[in-house]
Tab-separated table of C-alpha atoms in Angstrom:
chain	number	residue	atom	x	y	z
Z	1	GLY	CA	-13.025	-10.543	-3.714
Z	2	ASN	CA	-12.447	-6.876	-4.269
Z	3	SER	CA	-10.723	-5.384	-7.283
Z	4	VAL	CA	-9.604	-1.860	-8.101
Z	5	THR	CA	-8.934	-0.476	-11.569
Z	6	GLN	CA	-6.961	2.719	-11.954
Z	7	MET	CA	-6.280	4.924	-14.916
Z	8	GLU	CA	-2.980	3.883	-16.427
Z	9	GLY	CA	-0.120	6.315	-16.428
Z	10	PRO	CA	2.164	7.937	-16.679
Z	11	VAL	CA	0.371	11.259	-16.521
Z	12	THR	CA	2.342	14.419	-17.311
Z	13	LEU	CA	0.867	17.851	-16.614
Z	14	SER	CA	2.054	21.421	-16.499
Z	15	GLU	CA	1.964	23.270	-13.199
Z	16	GLU	CA	-1.487	24.666	-12.353
Z	17	ALA	CA	-3.263	22.196	-14.653
Z	18	PHE	CA	-6.355	20.264	-13.565
Z	19	LEU	CA	-5.814	16.660	-12.507
Z	20	THR	CA	-8.141	13.684	-12.690
Z	21	ILE	CA	-7.052	10.115	-11.967
Z	22	ASN	CA	-9.858	7.634	-12.498
Z	23	CYS	CA	-10.527	4.771	-10.113
Z	24	THR	CA	-13.318	2.205	-10.197
Z	25	TYR	CA	-13.862	-0.721	-7.890
Z	26	THR	CA	-15.754	-3.948	-7.482
Z	27	ALA	CA	-16.330	-5.123	-3.944
Z	28	THR	CA	-18.519	-7.171	-1.690
Z	29	GLY	CA	-20.710	-5.045	0.525
Z	30	TYR	CA	-19.851	-1.411	1.031
Z	31	PRO	CA	-16.118	-0.887	1.117
Z	32	SER	CA	-14.166	2.030	2.477
Z	33	LEU	CA	-12.108	3.771	-0.198
Z	34	PHE	CA	-8.705	5.409	0.037
Z	35	TRP	CA	-6.163	7.258	-2.039
Z	36	TYR	CA	-2.512	6.854	-1.112
Z	37	VAL	CA	0.502	8.760	-2.429
Z	38	GLN	CA	4.032	7.393	-2.782
Z	39	TYR	CA	7.012	9.714	-3.223
Z	40	PRO	CA	10.219	8.263	-4.702
Z	41	GLY	CA	11.964	5.792	-2.407
Z	42	GLU	CA	9.316	6.041	0.295
Z	43	GLY	CA	6.346	4.075	1.589
Z	44	LEU	CA	2.722	4.932	0.935
Z	45	GLN	CA	1.039	7.791	2.767
Z	46	LEU	CA	-2.698	8.107	3.178
Z	47	LEU	CA	-3.922	11.073	1.126
Z	48	LEU	CA	-7.679	10.912	1.728
Z	49	LYS	CA	-10.501	8.510	2.457
Z	50	ALA	CA	-14.270	8.021	2.247
Z	51	THR	CA	-16.182	5.398	4.157
Z	52	LYS	CA	-19.695	5.587	2.725
Z	53	ALA	CA	-21.582	6.576	-0.400
Z	54	ASP	CA	-21.528	10.289	-1.306
Z	55	ASP	CA	-18.743	11.005	1.187
Z	56	LYS	CA	-16.085	13.362	-0.132
Z	57	GLY	CA	-12.533	12.907	1.074
Z	58	SER	CA	-10.216	15.887	0.785
Z	59	ASN	CA	-6.658	16.804	1.717
Z	60	LYS	CA	-3.969	19.179	0.401
Z	61	GLY	CA	-6.267	20.375	-2.397
Z	62	PHE	CA	-7.061	16.835	-3.570
Z	63	GLU	CA	-10.645	15.555	-3.533
Z	64	ALA	CA	-12.447	12.304	-4.285
Z	65	THR	CA	-16.149	11.459	-3.969
Z	66	TYR	CA	-17.462	7.967	-3.197
Z	67	ARG	CA	-19.920	7.264	-6.035
Z	68	LYS	CA	-21.827	4.085	-5.323
Z	69	GLU	CA	-23.919	4.264	-8.487
Z	70	THR	CA	-20.829	4.273	-10.712
Z	71	THR	CA	-18.572	2.383	-8.246
Z	72	SER	CA	-15.971	5.102	-8.660
Z	73	PHE	CA	-13.629	7.191	-6.522
Z	74	HIS	CA	-11.853	9.512	-8.946
Z	75	LEU	CA	-9.066	11.713	-7.597
Z	76	GLU	CA	-9.107	15.396	-8.599
Z	77	LYS	CA	-7.088	18.516	-7.946
Z	78	GLY	CA	-7.822	21.894	-9.434
Z	79	SER	CA	-4.251	23.153	-9.751
Z	80	VAL	CA	-1.310	20.776	-9.470
Z	81	GLN	CA	2.157	21.729	-8.282
Z	82	VAL	CA	5.576	20.286	-9.079
Z	83	SER	CA	5.641	18.867	-5.545
Z	84	ASP	CA	2.592	16.708	-6.379
Z	85	SER	CA	4.754	14.527	-8.631
Z	86	ALA	CA	4.427	11.028	-7.188
Z	87	VAL	CA	2.647	7.703	-7.674
Z	88	TYR	CA	-0.999	7.592	-6.601
Z	89	PHE	CA	-2.753	4.392	-5.500
Z	90	CYS	CA	-6.480	3.828	-5.138
Z	91	SER	CA	-7.519	1.237	-2.543
Z	92	ALA	CA	-10.684	-0.476	-1.348
Z	93	VAL	CA	-11.190	-2.371	1.888
Z	94	SER	CA	-14.161	-4.312	3.188
Z	95	SER	CA	-14.586	-5.027	6.865
Z	96	GLY	CA	-14.570	-8.534	8.235
Z	97	SER	CA	-11.578	-9.911	6.395
Z	98	ALA	CA	-8.048	-8.672	6.053
Z	99	ARG	CA	-7.924	-10.404	2.690
Z	100	GLN	CA	-10.248	-7.784	1.265
Z	101	LEU	CA	-7.577	-5.067	1.165
Z	102	THR	CA	-7.008	-4.285	-2.506
Z	103	PHE	CA	-4.832	-1.709	-4.278
Z	104	GLY	CA	-4.917	-0.438	-7.818
Z	105	SER	CA	-1.774	-0.649	-9.924
Z	106	GLY	CA	-0.787	2.967	-9.282
Z	107	THR	CA	-0.631	6.046	-11.517
Z	108	GLN	CA	2.629	7.947	-11.949
Z	109	LEU	CA	2.073	11.719	-12.035
Z	110	THR	CA	4.772	14.113	-13.213
Z	111	VAL	CA	4.145	17.853	-12.980
Z	112	LEU	CA	6.409	20.076	-15.051
Z	113	PRO	CA	7.225	23.668	-14.067
J	1	ASP	CA	5.233	9.768	17.481
J	2	GLY	CA	3.700	6.425	16.588
J	3	GLY	CA	4.630	4.749	13.375
J	4	ILE	CA	6.138	1.828	11.512
J	5	THR	CA	9.877	1.334	11.255
J	6	GLN	CA	11.426	-0.846	8.585
J	7	SER	CA	15.086	-1.744	8.559
J	8	PRO	CA	17.444	-1.779	6.874
J	9	LYS	CA	16.602	0.725	4.136
J	10	TYR	CA	18.869	-1.120	1.674
J	11	LEU	CA	19.802	-4.804	1.786
J	12	PHE	CA	21.915	-7.002	-0.424
J	13	ARG	CA	21.613	-10.751	-0.731
J	14	LYS	CA	24.078	-13.259	-2.029
J	15	GLU	CA	22.968	-16.308	-3.970
J	16	GLY	CA	21.682	-19.074	-1.692
J	17	GLN	CA	21.400	-16.771	1.314
J	18	ASN	CA	18.385	-16.078	3.507
J	19	VAL	CA	17.847	-12.486	4.615
J	20	THR	CA	15.416	-11.035	7.142
J	21	LEU	CA	13.674	-7.689	6.856
J	22	SER	CA	12.567	-6.036	10.060
J	23	CYS	CA	9.216	-4.328	10.668
J	24	GLU	CA	8.256	-2.794	14.024
J	25	GLN	CA	5.175	-0.736	14.880
J	26	ASN	CA	4.194	1.180	18.015
J	27	LEU	CA	0.663	1.984	16.900
J	28	ASN	CA	-0.858	-0.885	18.908
J	29	HIS	CA	-2.311	-2.237	15.665
J	30	ASP	CA	-3.518	-5.826	15.528
J	31	ALA	CA	-2.987	-6.488	11.815
J	32	MET	CA	0.302	-6.335	9.923
J	33	TYR	CA	1.147	-6.920	6.262
J	34	TRP	CA	4.052	-7.422	3.904
J	35	TYR	CA	3.887	-6.264	0.286
J	36	ARG	CA	6.256	-6.527	-2.606
J	37	GLN	CA	6.514	-3.712	-5.151
J	38	ASP	CA	8.346	-4.125	-8.453
J	39	PRO	CA	9.314	-1.136	-10.655
J	40	GLY	CA	6.264	0.484	-12.192
J	41	GLN	CA	3.987	-2.061	-10.523
J	42	GLY	CA	1.379	-1.997	-7.819
J	43	LEU	CA	1.575	-3.754	-4.467
J	44	ARG	CA	1.335	-7.524	-4.163
J	45	LEU	CA	0.514	-9.096	-0.795
J	46	ILE	CA	3.071	-11.599	0.512
J	47	TYR	CA	1.849	-12.422	4.025
J	48	TYR	CA	-0.426	-10.886	6.603
J	49	SER	CA	-1.138	-11.385	10.290
J	50	GLN	CA	-4.300	-10.414	12.134
J	51	ILE	CA	-3.181	-11.387	15.652
J	52	VAL	CA	-0.078	-12.544	17.468
J	53	ASN	CA	1.052	-16.096	16.662
J	54	ASP	CA	-1.125	-16.256	13.576
J	55	PHE	CA	-0.418	-15.363	9.953
J	56	GLN	CA	-1.801	-16.146	6.517
J	57	LYS	CA	-0.316	-16.432	3.039
J	58	GLY	CA	-1.020	-13.693	0.573
J	59	ASP	CA	-0.915	-13.866	-3.204
J	60	ILE	CA	2.843	-14.430	-3.607
J	61	ALA	CA	3.998	-16.243	-0.432
J	62	GLU	CA	6.308	-18.767	-2.123
J	63	GLY	CA	9.936	-18.238	-1.131
J	64	TYR	CA	9.051	-16.101	1.888
J	65	SER	CA	8.407	-16.787	5.573
J	66	VAL	CA	7.200	-14.681	8.503
J	67	SER	CA	6.667	-14.861	12.246
J	68	ARG	CA	4.464	-12.893	14.638
J	69	GLU	CA	5.749	-13.599	18.130
J	70	LYS	CA	5.000	-10.080	19.357
J	71	LYS	CA	2.253	-7.647	18.472
J	72	GLU	CA	4.804	-4.972	17.565
J	73	SER	CA	6.970	-7.054	15.262
J	74	PHE	CA	6.418	-8.858	11.947
J	75	PRO	CA	9.759	-9.829	10.357
J	76	LEU	CA	9.906	-11.166	6.802
J	77	THR	CA	12.534	-13.697	5.703
J	78	VAL	CA	13.364	-13.894	2.025
J	79	THR	CA	14.639	-17.423	1.556
J	80	SER	CA	16.972	-18.839	-1.083
J	81	ALA	CA	13.886	-20.420	-2.653
J	82	GLN	CA	12.781	-16.967	-3.823
J	83	LYS	CA	14.521	-16.833	-7.186
J	84	ASN	CA	13.738	-13.231	-8.028
J	85	PRO	CA	13.930	-11.323	-4.735
J	86	THR	CA	15.031	-7.944	-6.099
J	87	ALA	CA	12.197	-5.571	-5.212
J	88	PHE	CA	10.994	-2.878	-2.834
J	89	TYR	CA	9.363	-4.408	0.265
J	90	LEU	CA	6.737	-2.525	2.216
J	91	CYS	CA	5.360	-3.330	5.645
J	92	ALA	CA	1.998	-1.987	6.786
J	93	SER	CA	-0.323	-2.206	9.760
J	94	CYS	CA	-3.905	-1.369	10.575
J	95	GLN	CA	-6.295	-1.516	13.482
J	96	GLY	CA	-7.750	-4.953	12.830
J	97	GLN	CA	-9.677	-7.171	10.468
J	98	ASN	CA	-13.050	-5.751	11.427
J	99	SER	CA	-11.969	-2.188	10.876
J	100	ASN	CA	-12.262	-0.119	7.717
J	101	GLN	CA	-9.387	2.056	8.810
J	102	PRO	CA	-6.527	2.749	6.398
J	103	GLN	CA	-3.204	1.007	6.498
J	104	HIS	CA	-0.102	2.745	7.766
J	105	PHE	CA	3.097	2.061	5.856
J	106	GLY	CA	6.775	1.971	6.665
J	107	ASP	CA	9.365	3.596	4.392
J	108	GLY	CA	10.313	0.297	2.783
J	109	THR	CA	13.393	-1.876	2.309
J	110	ARG	CA	15.026	-2.165	-1.081
J	111	LEU	CA	16.505	-5.628	-1.588
J	112	SER	CA	19.052	-6.342	-4.309
J	113	ILE	CA	21.044	-9.376	-5.390
J	114	LEU	CA	24.832	-9.245	-5.316
C-alpha cells in the first residue's frame, strides 16, 4: 500500500520567513498528491493538489511540485504570515481502491509576528 | 453550498454507553470515511464506505460500528467496547473509489469521557 512521510514538527518561523515542509511518498502506480491544512478545532481543508509528474499545485502563496524521480511533494511558501499557523498534512491517493488513501502524520507550523 | 456536516461538535460519553456521531453530505459523493485524530497525531482510518449498504473496516475498526443506509449519511457509533474513545473524529467524502479527487472533510466531533 501507499505510505507518506512528512517532516516532523513543530516548525516555528518568524513572519515573512521562507517555509519548506518536506513530504515523500511510496505508492503503487501514479498517485495523486495533496496538501491539506487544519486550523485549530476544525476539519481538514484542501490546500493544493497535483495529479501527475511535474505538475505544480499552488494556492494562497503555497506551492508544491510533483517530483516522480524523488517521489516527493514538498510544500513551500516564500513569505509566511501569522495566519498560516496550522497543521499541514501531505496525502497520496491511488485510483481503483479507497484503501489507498494515505495521510502523513502532519506538521505543526507556528508563525510568530 | 454543498458540504459535509458533522454533529454534534462536542460529545460526552459515560462509561458503558454507546454514542453515535452524525455525518451528512450533500455533495452527491459515493465514498465516505471516518477518521480518528489524537492530539499531535495524524489521521487513522476507522471505517469507509464506497457505496450505499456497503462498508469496510479501516485500520482501527475495533470498538466502532457504522451503517450506510443512505448515500448522504454515514453515522459512526462508538461502542462501550472502545476503551479509549477520547479523540477528535473526522468524517470525509469523495467522488468514488476510481477517482483521484481529494477528500472533503467535515469540521469534526470532539468526544470526551465523563
